[in-house]
């Protein structure tokens, strides 16, 4: 008998801080089922990856951009991503140390969520749940199984 393996839901995460990348990857491993986190050190590489996905490749269920990155920051990456038709409705979250209203308003203007980075791992379960809440309802159910 062949065992069916449910497909993974893809989360694309761009951040130049290796510690933050490790924190998010570990949080998804611990607090969400069926998620594969694909990471990039800057927004340019993430947008390039997303642009080059074929029609057969599944779209990510969530894209997370750090605001402060070299080459292409999270705001610029969000603007570029929203200009690509197939990503107009894909959930995006700006994940940042900023708590500035202007940054939150920017995210809202481009249909993105806004999540402030935690101080430590103990807050990551709450933040991971918040990330997942930005996904489509069907995806939320798959991830939380």
Tab-separated table of N, CA and C in Angstrom:
chain	number	residue	atom	x	y	z
A	1	UNK	N	0.841	-1.180	0.000
A	1	UNK	CA	0.000	0.000	0.000
A	1	UNK	C	0.887	1.245	0.000
A	2	UNK	N	0.554	2.176	-0.862
A	2	UNK	CA	1.300	3.422	-0.956
A	2	UNK	C	0.712	4.423	0.017
A	3	UNK	N	1.584	5.020	0.791
A	3	UNK	CA	1.131	6.020	1.760
A	3	UNK	C	1.044	7.381	1.069
A	4	UNK	N	-0.090	8.044	1.230
A	4	UNK	CA	-0.281	9.364	0.648
A	4	UNK	C	0.406	10.396	1.533
A	5	UNK	N	1.201	11.235	0.906
A	5	UNK	CA	1.867	12.320	1.634
A	5	UNK	C	1.243	13.628	1.169
A	6	UNK	N	0.657	14.344	2.098
A	6	UNK	CA	0.020	15.619	1.764
A	6	UNK	C	1.067	16.602	1.266
A	7	UNK	N	0.720	17.381	0.259
A	7	UNK	CA	1.685	18.358	-0.255
A	7	UNK	C	1.980	19.420	0.803
A	8	UNK	N	3.184	19.919	0.730
A	8	UNK	CA	3.574	20.980	1.664
A	8	UNK	C	3.053	22.316	1.168
A	9	UNK	N	2.711	23.165	2.101
A	9	UNK	CA	2.367	24.541	1.794
A	9	UNK	C	3.662	25.338	1.847
A	10	UNK	N	3.891	26.139	0.834
A	10	UNK	CA	5.142	26.891	0.719
A	10	UNK	C	4.971	28.281	1.328
A	11	UNK	N	5.910	28.634	2.203
A	11	UNK	CA	6.021	29.980	2.737
A	11	UNK	C	7.356	30.526	2.256
A	12	UNK	N	7.335	31.653	1.572
A	12	UNK	CA	8.563	32.307	1.123
A	12	UNK	C	8.897	33.393	2.137
A	13	UNK	N	10.140	33.364	2.613
A	13	UNK	CA	10.566	34.315	3.655
A	13	UNK	C	11.887	34.948	3.256
A	14	UNK	N	11.915	36.283	3.155
A	14	UNK	CA	13.132	37.020	2.834
A	14	UNK	C	13.551	37.859	4.030
A	15	UNK	N	14.780	37.623	4.494
A	15	UNK	CA	15.328	38.357	5.633
A	15	UNK	C	16.840	38.219	5.584
A	16	UNK	N	17.549	39.290	5.866
A	16	UNK	CA	19.010	39.241	5.822
A	16	UNK	C	19.628	38.799	7.145
A	17	UNK	N	18.820	38.577	8.160
A	17	UNK	CA	19.327	38.170	9.471
A	17	UNK	C	19.194	36.651	9.631
A	18	UNK	N	20.320	35.919	9.626
A	18	UNK	CA	20.260	34.455	9.743
A	18	UNK	C	19.564	33.977	11.023
A	19	UNK	N	19.684	34.745	12.108
A	19	UNK	CA	19.021	34.357	13.359
A	19	UNK	C	17.499	34.430	13.223
A	20	UNK	N	17.011	35.468	12.543
A	20	UNK	CA	15.567	35.594	12.330
A	20	UNK	C	15.064	34.487	11.407
A	21	UNK	N	15.838	34.165	10.389
A	21	UNK	CA	15.453	33.073	9.482
A	21	UNK	C	15.350	31.775	10.266
A	22	UNK	N	16.342	31.499	11.082
A	22	UNK	CA	16.327	30.272	11.884
A	22	UNK	C	15.130	30.243	12.834
A	23	UNK	N	14.833	31.375	13.433
A	23	UNK	CA	13.711	31.483	14.370
A	23	UNK	C	12.380	31.168	13.671
A	24	UNK	N	12.162	31.740	12.488
A	24	UNK	CA	10.915	31.517	11.756
A	24	UNK	C	10.822	30.074	11.262
A	25	UNK	N	11.922	29.546	10.726
A	25	UNK	CA	11.914	28.147	10.272
A	25	UNK	C	11.582	27.200	11.428
A	26	UNK	N	12.208	27.407	12.567
A	26	UNK	CA	11.964	26.558	13.729
A	26	UNK	C	10.524	26.696	14.215
A	27	UNK	N	10.009	27.905	14.204
A	27	UNK	CA	8.627	28.118	14.641
A	27	UNK	C	7.644	27.374	13.742
A	28	UNK	N	7.834	27.440	12.440
A	28	UNK	CA	6.939	26.713	11.548
A	28	UNK	C	7.080	25.204	11.744
A	29	UNK	N	8.288	24.724	11.988
A	29	UNK	CA	8.478	23.281	12.252
A	29	UNK	C	7.704	22.851	13.492
A	30	UNK	N	7.723	23.674	14.509
A	30	UNK	CA	7.106	23.308	15.780
A	30	UNK	C	5.607	23.573	15.837
A	31	UNK	N	5.140	24.621	15.186
A	31	UNK	CA	3.777	25.069	15.407
A	31	UNK	C	2.846	24.922	14.208
A	32	UNK	N	3.325	24.408	13.088
A	32	UNK	CA	2.484	24.273	11.905
A	32	UNK	C	2.841	22.988	11.168
A	33	UNK	N	1.825	22.303	10.667
A	33	UNK	CA	2.041	21.089	9.882
A	33	UNK	C	2.074	21.431	8.393
A	34	UNK	N	2.763	20.610	7.629
A	34	UNK	CA	2.753	20.713	6.164
A	34	UNK	C	3.226	22.057	5.628
A	35	UNK	N	4.256	22.619	6.217
A	35	UNK	CA	4.787	23.897	5.741
A	35	UNK	C	6.266	23.731	5.410
A	36	UNK	N	6.637	24.232	4.244
A	36	UNK	CA	8.050	24.304	3.870
A	36	UNK	C	8.394	25.779	3.732
A	37	UNK	N	9.394	26.238	4.473
A	37	UNK	CA	9.819	27.639	4.413
A	37	UNK	C	11.004	27.737	3.453
A	38	UNK	N	10.823	28.536	2.402
A	38	UNK	CA	11.876	28.776	1.411
A	38	UNK	C	12.414	30.170	1.710
A	39	UNK	N	13.726	30.262	1.999
A	39	UNK	CA	14.273	31.534	2.479
A	39	UNK	C	15.234	32.186	1.483
A	40	UNK	N	15.318	33.503	1.609
A	40	UNK	CA	16.197	34.314	0.769
A	40	UNK	C	16.796	35.431	1.613
A	41	UNK	N	18.057	35.849	1.313
A	41	UNK	CA	18.719	36.888	2.121
A	41	UNK	C	18.323	38.322	1.758
A	42	UNK	N	17.533	38.487	0.692
A	42	UNK	CA	17.074	39.827	0.335
A	42	UNK	C	15.827	39.733	-0.528
A	43	UNK	N	15.141	40.846	-0.650
A	43	UNK	CA	13.898	40.882	-1.402
A	43	UNK	C	14.079	40.630	-2.887
A	44	UNK	N	15.218	41.037	-3.436
A	44	UNK	CA	15.468	40.852	-4.859
A	44	UNK	C	15.479	39.371	-5.231
A	45	UNK	N	16.184	38.574	-4.436
A	45	UNK	CA	16.244	37.138	-4.724
A	45	UNK	C	14.885	36.478	-4.537
A	46	UNK	N	14.134	36.909	-3.539
A	46	UNK	CA	12.804	36.341	-3.305
A	46	UNK	C	11.870	36.668	-4.468
A	47	UNK	N	11.852	37.924	-4.906
A	47	UNK	CA	10.988	38.321	-6.011
A	47	UNK	C	11.397	37.592	-7.291
A	48	UNK	N	12.690	37.462	-7.524
A	48	UNK	CA	13.172	36.733	-8.702
A	48	UNK	C	12.690	35.285	-8.686
A	49	UNK	N	12.810	34.634	-7.523
A	49	UNK	CA	12.327	33.255	-7.370
A	49	UNK	C	10.836	33.174	-7.674
A	50	UNK	N	10.071	34.088	-7.119
A	50	UNK	CA	8.618	34.080	-7.295
A	50	UNK	C	8.234	34.344	-8.750
A	51	UNK	N	8.934	35.264	-9.402
A	51	UNK	CA	8.666	35.558	-10.821
A	51	UNK	C	8.914	34.330	-11.690
A	52	UNK	N	9.904	33.543	-11.309
A	52	UNK	CA	10.320	32.416	-12.142
A	52	UNK	C	9.604	31.101	-11.851
A	53	UNK	N	8.644	31.106	-10.930
A	53	UNK	CA	7.858	29.896	-10.710
A	53	UNK	C	7.040	29.618	-11.963
A	54	UNK	N	7.004	28.360	-12.360
A	54	UNK	CA	6.232	27.996	-13.551
A	54	UNK	C	4.755	27.891	-13.196
A	55	UNK	N	3.934	27.762	-14.207
A	55	UNK	CA	2.488	27.613	-14.001
A	55	UNK	C	2.170	26.322	-13.250
A	56	UNK	N	3.051	25.320	-13.353
A	56	UNK	CA	2.839	24.045	-12.667
A	56	UNK	C	3.227	24.105	-11.193
A	57	UNK	N	4.086	25.043	-10.841
A	57	UNK	CA	4.518	25.175	-9.448
A	57	UNK	C	3.395	25.788	-8.617
A	58	UNK	N	3.190	25.266	-7.411
A	58	UNK	CA	2.165	25.882	-6.565
A	58	UNK	C	2.621	27.267	-6.092
A	59	UNK	N	1.657	28.168	-6.018
A	59	UNK	CA	1.963	29.484	-5.453
A	59	UNK	C	2.175	29.324	-3.957
A	60	UNK	N	3.014	30.155	-3.369
A	60	UNK	CA	3.165	30.083	-1.917
A	60	UNK	C	1.856	30.458	-1.231
A	61	UNK	N	1.628	29.875	-0.066
A	61	UNK	CA	0.425	30.240	0.684
A	61	UNK	C	0.656	31.536	1.445
A	62	UNK	N	1.932	31.937	1.584
A	62	UNK	CA	2.278	33.152	2.310
A	62	UNK	C	3.672	33.605	1.894
A	63	UNK	N	3.847	34.921	1.790
A	63	UNK	CA	5.160	35.521	1.549
A	63	UNK	C	5.426	36.468	2.713
A	64	UNK	N	6.621	36.347	3.296
A	64	UNK	CA	7.013	37.196	4.424
A	64	UNK	C	8.262	37.984	4.021
A	65	UNK	N	8.198	39.295	4.149
A	65	UNK	CA	9.346	40.158	3.850
A	65	UNK	C	9.740	40.934	5.095
A	66	UNK	N	11.024	40.878	5.442
A	66	UNK	CA	11.576	41.802	6.426
A	66	UNK	C	11.594	43.172	5.751
A	67	UNK	N	11.340	44.224	6.481
A	67	UNK	CA	11.367	45.555	5.855
A	67	UNK	C	12.804	45.986	5.558
A	68	UNK	N	13.713	45.811	6.511
A	68	UNK	CA	15.080	46.315	6.364
A	68	UNK	C	16.017	45.227	5.859
A	69	UNK	N	16.226	45.226	4.535
A	69	UNK	CA	17.150	44.278	3.906
A	69	UNK	C	17.975	45.026	2.868
A	70	UNK	N	19.159	44.501	2.567
A	70	UNK	CA	19.960	45.104	1.506
A	70	UNK	C	19.382	44.744	0.125
A	71	UNK	N	19.899	45.361	-0.884
A	71	UNK	CA	19.564	45.141	-2.295
A	71	UNK	C	18.144	45.600	-2.606
A	72	UNK	N	17.146	44.915	-2.068
A	72	UNK	CA	15.751	45.288	-2.250
A	72	UNK	C	15.050	45.072	-0.912
A	73	UNK	N	14.614	46.158	-0.276
A	73	UNK	CA	14.002	46.009	1.046
A	73	UNK	C	12.591	45.437	0.926
A	74	UNK	N	11.987	45.148	2.049
A	74	UNK	CA	10.687	44.498	2.059
A	74	UNK	C	9.565	45.324	1.443
A	75	UNK	N	9.606	46.628	1.637
A	75	UNK	CA	8.581	47.485	1.034
A	75	UNK	C	8.697	47.458	-0.489
A	76	UNK	N	9.930	47.605	-0.981
A	76	UNK	CA	10.144	47.575	-2.432
A	76	UNK	C	9.760	46.214	-3.008
A	77	UNK	N	10.097	45.155	-2.286
A	77	UNK	CA	9.751	43.804	-2.747
A	77	UNK	C	8.237	43.624	-2.793
A	78	UNK	N	7.531	44.146	-1.796
A	78	UNK	CA	6.074	44.062	-1.768
A	78	UNK	C	5.467	44.781	-2.973
A	79	UNK	N	5.949	45.965	-3.267
A	79	UNK	CA	5.435	46.729	-4.410
A	79	UNK	C	5.665	45.948	-5.704
A	80	UNK	N	6.856	45.413	-5.879
A	80	UNK	CA	7.154	44.641	-7.103
A	80	UNK	C	6.304	43.388	-7.195
A	81	UNK	N	6.126	42.721	-6.081
A	81	UNK	CA	5.335	41.493	-6.090
A	81	UNK	C	3.885	41.787	-6.462
A	82	UNK	N	3.318	42.854	-5.937
A	82	UNK	CA	1.928	43.201	-6.227
A	82	UNK	C	1.732	43.609	-7.689
A	83	UNK	N	2.824	43.932	-8.405
A	83	UNK	CA	2.728	44.274	-9.823
A	83	UNK	C	2.648	43.042	-10.712
A	84	UNK	N	2.869	41.859	-10.133
A	84	UNK	CA	2.790	40.605	-10.878
A	84	UNK	C	1.385	40.047	-10.672
A	85	UNK	N	0.652	39.902	-11.747
A	85	UNK	CA	-0.775	39.557	-11.658
A	85	UNK	C	-1.064	38.349	-10.781
A	86	UNK	N	-0.293	37.269	-10.931
A	86	UNK	CA	-0.619	36.060	-10.169
A	86	UNK	C	-0.357	36.208	-8.666
A	87	UNK	N	0.309	37.292	-8.254
A	87	UNK	CA	0.585	37.513	-6.827
A	87	UNK	C	-0.253	38.635	-6.223
A	88	UNK	N	-1.216	39.148	-6.987
A	88	UNK	CA	-2.044	40.237	-6.472
A	88	UNK	C	-2.815	39.831	-5.214
A	89	UNK	N	-3.194	38.556	-5.118
A	89	UNK	CA	-4.018	38.091	-3.996
A	89	UNK	C	-3.267	37.180	-3.022
A	90	UNK	N	-2.005	36.875	-3.300
A	90	UNK	CA	-1.236	36.008	-2.400
A	90	UNK	C	-0.980	36.770	-1.099
A	91	UNK	N	-1.262	36.156	0.044
A	91	UNK	CA	-1.031	36.841	1.317
A	91	UNK	C	0.449	37.182	1.528
A	92	UNK	N	0.688	38.405	1.944
A	92	UNK	CA	2.044	38.884	2.228
A	92	UNK	C	2.023	39.532	3.604
A	93	UNK	N	3.112	39.346	4.339
A	93	UNK	CA	3.275	39.979	5.646
A	93	UNK	C	4.618	40.697	5.665
A	94	UNK	N	4.615	41.947	6.118
A	94	UNK	CA	5.874	42.630	6.422
A	94	UNK	C	6.188	42.307	7.873
A	95	UNK	N	7.367	41.722	8.091
A	95	UNK	CA	7.811	41.243	9.404
A	95	UNK	C	8.999	42.096	9.791
A	96	UNK	N	8.873	42.868	10.855
A	96	UNK	CA	9.859	43.914	11.098
A	96	UNK	C	9.994	44.263	12.571
A	97	UNK	N	11.087	44.915	12.893
A	97	UNK	CA	11.258	45.447	14.241
A	97	UNK	C	10.541	46.787	14.378
A	98	UNK	N	10.118	47.342	13.255
A	98	UNK	CA	9.451	48.646	13.258
A	98	UNK	C	8.066	48.553	13.893
A	99	UNK	N	7.712	49.592	14.594
A	99	UNK	CA	6.340	49.713	15.083
A	99	UNK	C	5.764	51.054	14.617
A	100	UNK	N	6.372	51.594	13.580
A	100	UNK	CA	5.982	52.899	13.050
A	100	UNK	C	4.643	52.810	12.319
A	101	UNK	N	3.702	53.685	12.632
A	101	UNK	CA	2.415	53.685	11.935
A	101	UNK	C	2.564	53.825	10.418
A	102	UNK	N	3.561	54.577	9.960
A	102	UNK	CA	3.744	54.759	8.516
A	102	UNK	C	4.043	53.418	7.830
A	103	UNK	N	4.799	52.543	8.503
A	103	UNK	CA	5.104	51.229	7.937
A	103	UNK	C	3.861	50.341	7.924
A	104	UNK	N	3.099	50.404	8.991
A	104	UNK	CA	1.860	49.624	9.066
A	104	UNK	C	0.876	50.098	7.992
A	105	UNK	N	0.757	51.403	7.802
A	105	UNK	CA	-0.126	51.956	6.773
A	105	UNK	C	0.331	51.552	5.375
A	106	UNK	N	1.641	51.531	5.167
A	106	UNK	CA	2.191	51.098	3.879
A	106	UNK	C	1.764	49.660	3.595
A	107	UNK	N	1.923	48.793	4.585
A	107	UNK	CA	1.534	47.389	4.422
A	107	UNK	C	0.051	47.285	4.070
A	108	UNK	N	-0.786	47.983	4.806
A	108	UNK	CA	-2.229	47.941	4.550
A	108	UNK	C	-2.566	48.438	3.154
A	109	UNK	N	-1.885	49.487	2.704
A	109	UNK	CA	-2.127	50.048	1.372
A	109	UNK	C	-1.892	49.002	0.277
A	110	UNK	N	-0.914	48.126	0.496
A	110	UNK	CA	-0.578	47.099	-0.490
A	110	UNK	C	-1.186	45.736	-0.144
A	111	UNK	N	-2.177	45.740	0.728
A	111	UNK	CA	-2.891	44.502	1.035
A	111	UNK	C	-2.050	43.483	1.766
A	112	UNK	N	-1.143	43.943	2.599
A	112	UNK	CA	-0.248	43.044	3.337
A	112	UNK	C	-0.504	43.172	4.833
A	113	UNK	N	-0.161	42.114	5.536
A	113	UNK	CA	-0.204	42.151	6.983
A	113	UNK	C	1.047	42.816	7.522
A	114	UNK	N	1.047	43.103	8.802
A	114	UNK	CA	2.178	43.768	9.448
A	114	UNK	C	2.369	43.115	10.802
A	115	UNK	N	3.531	42.492	10.996
A	115	UNK	CA	3.816	41.781	12.243
A	115	UNK	C	5.158	42.266	12.777
A	116	UNK	N	5.169	42.666	14.045
A	116	UNK	CA	6.408	43.103	14.690
A	116	UNK	C	7.178	41.894	15.188
A	117	UNK	N	8.471	41.897	14.926
A	117	UNK	CA	9.324	40.773	15.320
A	117	UNK	C	9.330	40.603	16.837
A	118	UNK	N	9.399	39.351	17.276
A	118	UNK	CA	9.406	39.079	18.720
A	118	UNK	C	10.780	39.327	19.319
A	119	UNK	N	10.798	39.395	20.633
A	119	UNK	CA	12.068	39.537	21.337
A	119	UNK	C	12.745	38.183	21.521
A	120	UNK	N	11.984	37.113	21.497
A	120	UNK	CA	12.566	35.792	21.704
A	120	UNK	C	11.658	34.694	21.199
A	121	UNK	N	12.153	33.456	21.268
A	121	UNK	CA	11.432	32.316	20.724
A	121	UNK	C	10.104	32.067	21.427
A	122	UNK	N	10.019	32.417	22.695
A	122	UNK	CA	8.793	32.147	23.442
A	122	UNK	C	7.579	32.854	22.828
A	123	UNK	N	7.782	33.922	22.076
A	123	UNK	CA	6.682	34.627	21.423
A	123	UNK	C	6.388	34.090	20.024
A	124	UNK	N	7.222	33.191	19.526
A	124	UNK	CA	7.087	32.754	18.136
A	124	UNK	C	5.831	31.933	17.879
A	125	UNK	N	5.344	31.199	18.844
A	125	UNK	CA	4.116	30.440	18.605
A	125	UNK	C	2.970	31.395	18.283
A	126	UNK	N	2.870	32.472	19.028
A	126	UNK	CA	1.818	33.462	18.791
A	126	UNK	C	2.001	34.100	17.417
A	127	UNK	N	3.232	34.445	17.079
A	127	UNK	CA	3.502	35.088	15.802
A	127	UNK	C	3.286	34.119	14.648
A	128	UNK	N	3.659	32.864	14.820
A	128	UNK	CA	3.434	31.873	13.768
A	128	UNK	C	1.939	31.714	13.519
A	129	UNK	N	1.153	31.684	14.570
A	129	UNK	CA	-0.308	31.623	14.402
A	129	UNK	C	-0.816	32.855	13.653
A	130	UNK	N	-0.232	34.002	13.954
A	130	UNK	CA	-0.622	35.236	13.258
A	130	UNK	C	-0.255	35.164	11.779
A	131	UNK	N	0.934	34.636	11.470
A	131	UNK	CA	1.326	34.433	10.065
A	131	UNK	C	0.283	33.561	9.369
A	132	UNK	N	-0.032	32.432	9.987
A	132	UNK	CA	-0.961	31.471	9.389
A	132	UNK	C	-2.334	32.105	9.195
A	133	UNK	N	-2.741	32.988	10.087
A	133	UNK	CA	-4.033	33.665	9.951
A	133	UNK	C	-4.126	34.505	8.685
A	134	UNK	N	-2.988	34.865	8.085
A	134	UNK	CA	-2.988	35.638	6.845
A	134	UNK	C	-3.216	34.752	5.627
A	135	UNK	N	-3.083	33.452	5.787
A	135	UNK	CA	-3.291	32.519	4.686
A	135	UNK	C	-4.788	32.332	4.443
A	136	UNK	N	-5.110	31.794	3.272
A	136	UNK	CA	-6.505	31.477	2.956
A	136	UNK	C	-7.030	30.474	3.982
A	137	UNK	N	-8.331	30.511	4.234
A	137	UNK	CA	-8.937	29.660	5.268
A	137	UNK	C	-8.666	28.171	5.017
A	138	UNK	N	-8.753	27.750	3.766
A	138	UNK	CA	-8.494	26.347	3.428
A	138	UNK	C	-7.050	25.950	3.780
A	139	UNK	N	-6.115	26.843	3.491
A	139	UNK	CA	-4.704	26.600	3.806
A	139	UNK	C	-4.514	26.561	5.315
A	140	UNK	N	-5.180	27.449	6.038
A	140	UNK	CA	-5.081	27.446	7.504
A	140	UNK	C	-5.454	26.081	8.056
A	141	UNK	N	-6.533	25.506	7.547
A	141	UNK	CA	-6.974	24.197	8.023
A	141	UNK	C	-5.951	23.122	7.713
A	142	UNK	N	-5.364	23.165	6.503
A	142	UNK	CA	-4.350	22.174	6.131
A	142	UNK	C	-3.124	22.275	7.022
A	143	UNK	N	-2.691	23.475	7.292
A	143	UNK	CA	-1.483	23.697	8.075
A	143	UNK	C	-1.698	23.260	9.527
A	144	UNK	N	-2.865	23.491	10.063
A	144	UNK	CA	-3.128	23.241	11.482
A	144	UNK	C	-3.602	21.829	11.776
A	145	UNK	N	-3.690	20.975	10.779
A	145	UNK	CA	-4.140	19.599	11.000
A	145	UNK	C	-3.351	18.907	12.043
